[in-house]
Short mmCIF file of C-alpha atoms in Angstrom, two decimals:
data_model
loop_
_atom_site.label_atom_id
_atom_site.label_comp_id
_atom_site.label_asym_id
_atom_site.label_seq_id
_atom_site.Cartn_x
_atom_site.Cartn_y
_atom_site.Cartn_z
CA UNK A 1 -78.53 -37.72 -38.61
CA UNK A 2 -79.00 -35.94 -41.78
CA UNK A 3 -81.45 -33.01 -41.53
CA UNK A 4 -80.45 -30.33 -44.31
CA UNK A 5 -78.29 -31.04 -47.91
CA UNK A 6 -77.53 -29.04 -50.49
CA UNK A 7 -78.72 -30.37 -54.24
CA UNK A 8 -77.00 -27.81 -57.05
CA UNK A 9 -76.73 -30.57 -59.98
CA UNK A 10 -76.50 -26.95 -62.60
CA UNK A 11 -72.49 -28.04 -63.12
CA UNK A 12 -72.79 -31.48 -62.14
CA UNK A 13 -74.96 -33.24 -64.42
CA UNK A 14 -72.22 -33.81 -66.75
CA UNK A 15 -69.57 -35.33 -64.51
CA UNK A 16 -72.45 -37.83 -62.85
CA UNK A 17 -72.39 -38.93 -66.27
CA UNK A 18 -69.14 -40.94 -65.34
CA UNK A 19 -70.73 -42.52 -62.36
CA UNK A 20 -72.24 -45.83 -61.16
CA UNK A 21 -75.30 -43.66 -60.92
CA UNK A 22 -75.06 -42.59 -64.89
CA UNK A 23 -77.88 -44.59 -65.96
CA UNK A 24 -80.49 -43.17 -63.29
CA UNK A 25 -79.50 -39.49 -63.85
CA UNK A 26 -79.34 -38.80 -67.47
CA UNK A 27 -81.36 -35.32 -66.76
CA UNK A 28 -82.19 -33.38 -63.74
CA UNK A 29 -85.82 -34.60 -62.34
CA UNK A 30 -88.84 -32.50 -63.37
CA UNK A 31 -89.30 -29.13 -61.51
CA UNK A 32 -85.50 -29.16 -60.62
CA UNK A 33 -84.78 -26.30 -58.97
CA UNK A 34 -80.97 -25.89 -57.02
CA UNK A 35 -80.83 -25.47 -53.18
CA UNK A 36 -78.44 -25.14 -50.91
CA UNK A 37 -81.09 -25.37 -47.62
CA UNK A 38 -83.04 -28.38 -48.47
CA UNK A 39 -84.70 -29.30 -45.43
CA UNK A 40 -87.20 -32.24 -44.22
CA UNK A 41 -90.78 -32.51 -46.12
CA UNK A 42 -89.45 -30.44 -48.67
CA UNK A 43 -88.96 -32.15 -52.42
CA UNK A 44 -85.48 -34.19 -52.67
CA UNK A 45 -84.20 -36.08 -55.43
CA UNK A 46 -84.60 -39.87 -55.41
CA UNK A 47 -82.92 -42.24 -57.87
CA UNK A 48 -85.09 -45.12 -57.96
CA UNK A 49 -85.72 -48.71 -60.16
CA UNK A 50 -89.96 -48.56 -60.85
CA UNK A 51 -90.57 -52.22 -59.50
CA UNK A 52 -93.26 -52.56 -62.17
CA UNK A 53 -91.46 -51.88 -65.56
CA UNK A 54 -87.56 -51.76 -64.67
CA UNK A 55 -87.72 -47.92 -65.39
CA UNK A 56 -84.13 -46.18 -63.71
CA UNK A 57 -85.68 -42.76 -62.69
CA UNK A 58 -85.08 -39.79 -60.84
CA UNK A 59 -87.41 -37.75 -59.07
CA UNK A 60 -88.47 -35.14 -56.72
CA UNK A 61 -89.81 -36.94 -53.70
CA UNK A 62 -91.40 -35.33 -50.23
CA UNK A 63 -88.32 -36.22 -47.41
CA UNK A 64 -90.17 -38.16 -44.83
CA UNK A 65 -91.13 -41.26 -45.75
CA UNK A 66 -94.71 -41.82 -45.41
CA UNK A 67 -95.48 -45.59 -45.42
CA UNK A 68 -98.83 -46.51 -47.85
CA UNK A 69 -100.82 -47.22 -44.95
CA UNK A 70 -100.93 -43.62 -43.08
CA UNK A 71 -104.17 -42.18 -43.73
CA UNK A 72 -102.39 -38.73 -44.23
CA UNK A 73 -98.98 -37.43 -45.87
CA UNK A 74 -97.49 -37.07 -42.54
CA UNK A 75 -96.57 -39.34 -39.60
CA UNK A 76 -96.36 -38.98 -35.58
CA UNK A 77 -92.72 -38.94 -35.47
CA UNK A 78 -89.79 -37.86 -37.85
CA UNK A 79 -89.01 -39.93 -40.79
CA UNK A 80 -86.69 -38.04 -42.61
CA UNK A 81 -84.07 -40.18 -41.53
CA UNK A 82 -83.80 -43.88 -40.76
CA UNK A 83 -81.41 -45.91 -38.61
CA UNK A 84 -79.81 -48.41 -40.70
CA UNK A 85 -79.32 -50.76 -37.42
CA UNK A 86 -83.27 -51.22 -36.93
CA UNK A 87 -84.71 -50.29 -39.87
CA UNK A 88 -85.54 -54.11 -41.40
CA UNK A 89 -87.83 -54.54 -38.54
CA UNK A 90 -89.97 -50.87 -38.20
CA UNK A 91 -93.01 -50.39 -39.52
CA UNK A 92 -92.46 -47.92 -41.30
CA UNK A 93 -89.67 -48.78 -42.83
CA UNK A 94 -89.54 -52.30 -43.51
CA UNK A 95 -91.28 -52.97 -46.84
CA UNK A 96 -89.18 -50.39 -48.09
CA UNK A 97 -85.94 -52.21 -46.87
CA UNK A 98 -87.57 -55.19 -49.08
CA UNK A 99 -87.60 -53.90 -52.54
CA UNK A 100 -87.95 -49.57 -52.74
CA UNK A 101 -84.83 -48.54 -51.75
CA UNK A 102 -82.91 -45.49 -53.38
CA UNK A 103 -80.28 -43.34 -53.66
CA UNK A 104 -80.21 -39.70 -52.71
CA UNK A 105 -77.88 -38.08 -54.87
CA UNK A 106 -76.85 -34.77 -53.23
CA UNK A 107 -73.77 -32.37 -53.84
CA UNK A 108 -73.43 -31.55 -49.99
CA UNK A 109 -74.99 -31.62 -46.80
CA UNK A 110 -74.49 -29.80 -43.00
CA UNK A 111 -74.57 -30.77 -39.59
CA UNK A 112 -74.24 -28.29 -36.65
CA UNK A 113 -71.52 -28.50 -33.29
CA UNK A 114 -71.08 -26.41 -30.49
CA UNK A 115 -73.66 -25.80 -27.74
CA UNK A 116 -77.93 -25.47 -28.59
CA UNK A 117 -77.04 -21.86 -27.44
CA UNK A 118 -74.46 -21.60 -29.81
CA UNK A 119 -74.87 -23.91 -32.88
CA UNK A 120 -72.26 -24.22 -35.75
CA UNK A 121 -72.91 -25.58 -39.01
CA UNK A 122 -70.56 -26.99 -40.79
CA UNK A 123 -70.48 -27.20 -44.49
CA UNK A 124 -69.52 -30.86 -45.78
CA UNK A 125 -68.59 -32.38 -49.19
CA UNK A 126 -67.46 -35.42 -50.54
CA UNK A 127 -64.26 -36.47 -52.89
CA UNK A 128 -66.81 -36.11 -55.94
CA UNK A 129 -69.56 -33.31 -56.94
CA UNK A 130 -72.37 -36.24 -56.12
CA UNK A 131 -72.73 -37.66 -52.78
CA UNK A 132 -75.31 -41.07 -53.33
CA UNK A 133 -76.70 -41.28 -49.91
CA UNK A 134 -78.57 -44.47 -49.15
CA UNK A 135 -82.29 -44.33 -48.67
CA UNK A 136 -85.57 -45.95 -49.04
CA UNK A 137 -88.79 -44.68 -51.19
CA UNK A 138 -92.55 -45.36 -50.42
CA UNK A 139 -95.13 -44.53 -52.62
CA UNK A 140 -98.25 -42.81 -50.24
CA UNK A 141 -101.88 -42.89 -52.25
CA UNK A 142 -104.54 -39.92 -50.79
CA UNK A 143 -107.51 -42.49 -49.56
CA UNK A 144 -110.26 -41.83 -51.93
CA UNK A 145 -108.49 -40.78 -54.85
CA UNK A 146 -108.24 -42.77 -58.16
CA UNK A 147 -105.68 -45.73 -58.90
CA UNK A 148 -104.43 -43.01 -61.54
CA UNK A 149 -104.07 -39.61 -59.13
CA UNK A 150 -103.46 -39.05 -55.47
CA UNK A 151 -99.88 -40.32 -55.66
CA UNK A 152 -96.88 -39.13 -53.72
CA UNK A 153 -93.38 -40.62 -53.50
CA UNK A 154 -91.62 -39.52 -50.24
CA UNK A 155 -88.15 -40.72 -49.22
CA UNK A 156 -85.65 -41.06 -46.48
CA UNK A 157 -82.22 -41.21 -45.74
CA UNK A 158 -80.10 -44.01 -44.09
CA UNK A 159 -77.85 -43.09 -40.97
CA UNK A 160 -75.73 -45.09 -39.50
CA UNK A 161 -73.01 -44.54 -36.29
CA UNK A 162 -70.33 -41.50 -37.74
CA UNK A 163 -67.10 -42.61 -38.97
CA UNK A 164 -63.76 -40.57 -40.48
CA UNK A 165 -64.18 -36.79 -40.87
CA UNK A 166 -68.20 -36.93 -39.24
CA UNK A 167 -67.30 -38.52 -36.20
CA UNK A 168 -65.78 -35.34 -34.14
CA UNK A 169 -69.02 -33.44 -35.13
CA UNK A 170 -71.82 -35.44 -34.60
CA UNK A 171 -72.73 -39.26 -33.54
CA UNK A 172 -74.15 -40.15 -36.49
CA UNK A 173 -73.87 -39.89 -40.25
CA UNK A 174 -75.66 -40.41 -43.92
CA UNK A 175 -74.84 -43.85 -45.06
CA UNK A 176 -72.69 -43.32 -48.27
CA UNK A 177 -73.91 -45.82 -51.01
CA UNK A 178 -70.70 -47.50 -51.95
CA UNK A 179 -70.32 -47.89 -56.00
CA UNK A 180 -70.06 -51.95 -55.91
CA UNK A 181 -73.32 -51.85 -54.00
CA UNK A 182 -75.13 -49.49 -56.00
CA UNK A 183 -76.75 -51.91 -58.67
CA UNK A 184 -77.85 -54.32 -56.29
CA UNK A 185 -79.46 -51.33 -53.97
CA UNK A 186 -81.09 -49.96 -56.34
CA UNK A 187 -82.50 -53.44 -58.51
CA UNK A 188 -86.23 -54.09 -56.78
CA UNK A 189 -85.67 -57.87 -57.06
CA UNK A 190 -82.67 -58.19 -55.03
CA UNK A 191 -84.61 -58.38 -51.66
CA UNK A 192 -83.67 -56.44 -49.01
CA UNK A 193 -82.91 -57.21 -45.18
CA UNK A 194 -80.83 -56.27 -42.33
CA UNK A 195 -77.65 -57.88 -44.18
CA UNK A 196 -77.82 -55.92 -46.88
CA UNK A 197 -78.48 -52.66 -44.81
CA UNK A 198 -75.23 -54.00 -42.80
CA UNK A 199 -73.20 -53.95 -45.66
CA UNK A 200 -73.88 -50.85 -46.64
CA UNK A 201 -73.39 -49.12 -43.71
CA UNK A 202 -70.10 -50.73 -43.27
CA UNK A 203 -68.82 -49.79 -47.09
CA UNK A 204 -69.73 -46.16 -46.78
CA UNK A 205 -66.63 -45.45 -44.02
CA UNK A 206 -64.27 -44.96 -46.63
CA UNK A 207 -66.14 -42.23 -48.60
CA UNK A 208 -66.67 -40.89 -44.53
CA UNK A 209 -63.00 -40.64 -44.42
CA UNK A 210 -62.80 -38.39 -47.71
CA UNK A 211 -65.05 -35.83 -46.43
CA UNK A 212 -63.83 -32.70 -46.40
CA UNK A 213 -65.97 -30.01 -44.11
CA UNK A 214 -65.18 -26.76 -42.91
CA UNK A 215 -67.64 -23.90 -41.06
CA UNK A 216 -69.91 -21.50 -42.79
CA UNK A 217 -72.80 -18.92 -41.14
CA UNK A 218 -75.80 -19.17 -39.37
CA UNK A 219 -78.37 -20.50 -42.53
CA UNK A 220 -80.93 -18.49 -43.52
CA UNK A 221 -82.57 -17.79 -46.76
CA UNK A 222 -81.42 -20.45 -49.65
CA UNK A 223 -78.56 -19.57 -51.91
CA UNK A 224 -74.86 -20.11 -53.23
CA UNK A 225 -73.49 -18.11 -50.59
CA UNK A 226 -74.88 -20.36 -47.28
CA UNK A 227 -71.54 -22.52 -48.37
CA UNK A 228 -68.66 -19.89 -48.25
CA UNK A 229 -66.86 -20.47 -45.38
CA UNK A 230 -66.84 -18.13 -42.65
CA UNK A 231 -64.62 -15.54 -42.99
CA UNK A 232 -64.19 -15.37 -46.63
#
């Protein structure tokens, strides 16, 4: 799973310049603020095609997708996360799989080992300052508001079974856009369906096996120092 990342784009802006992802972040998204303890139904980035005017944009979205027919921003069971294997054929997630999927472009994220009495969390990072996870967007409308207000975009992330460096801490992992899918993911007429979700699963193990990870403190508060390692 994927339940906390770290989003610090103050240094980074400039060398995602030289990415696949270039063209959807050519400035941070409105209201950016850096974290380093972003957690579920807080605001995460999404890099996203508008499937009405071709737009490439990124912006803050809520992290748990909240499909357009809930009647509230908020669902019966986590959604901050969804399993790559399954879901083409969920409710929740399926008309996203079709044409709103996008990437979540974080520098970092953590996942925790040892026993629930005893949790470590581990500090990970990929070969480059941007890690594009794979996700899906859904635009959620307040019922009686106006066609022009009420609207929120909320996101998820893609997991898939863990692979390289992720696989001795936990059973499952973001899926890591690869760069040869990335303009295909992200184009709203290529539709989407459980092949497509298969092959990206499958291309992120080599970015999985340049990970590099190492253990930091308990996290609490938000700030630069949550990814020191411990010790230092």
């Amino acid at each position: 799973m994927c339940g906390r990342v770290i989003v610090d784009y103050d240094e980074d802006m400039a060398v995602a310049s030289g990415t696949e992802l270039a063209e959807w972040m050519q400035a941070r998204p409105a209201g950016y603020e850096p974290s380093w303890n972003l957690k579920p139904t807080q605001p995460i980035p999404a890099a996203f095609t508008d499937h009405k005017d071709g737009s490439k944009r990124l912006e803050y979205a809520y992290w748990s997708l909240v499909p357009i027919w809930s009647k509230e921003l908020k669902t019966k069971f986590p959604t901050f996360n969804a399993r790559s294997e399954t879901a083409a054929e969920k409710a929740s997630f399926k008309a996203s799989v079709k044409n709103r999927r996008c990437v979540i472009p974080v520098t970092g994220f953590y996942e925790w080992t040892g026993p629930k009495s005893a949790r470590i969390p581990h500090a990970i990072f990929g070969p480059d300052p941007v890690i594009p996870m794979a996700g899906l967007y859904s635009w959620w409308h307040e019922p009686g508001a106006g066609n022009d207000e009420g609207w929120h975009l909320t996101a998820t992330i893609l997991t898939r079974a863990s692979a390289g460096v992720m696989q001795p801490i936990h059973d499952r992992m973001p899926v890591f856009l690869a760069d040869e899918l990335l303009e295909d993911w992200l184009d709203p007429d290529t539709v989407g369906d459980q092949l497509l979700l298969d092959a990206a699963a499958e291309a992120s193990i080599p970015l999985s096996e340049q990970l590099r990870e190492y253990e930091v403190a308990p996290l609490r508060g938000d700030g630069p120092e949550l990814i020191l390692p411990v010790g230092r």
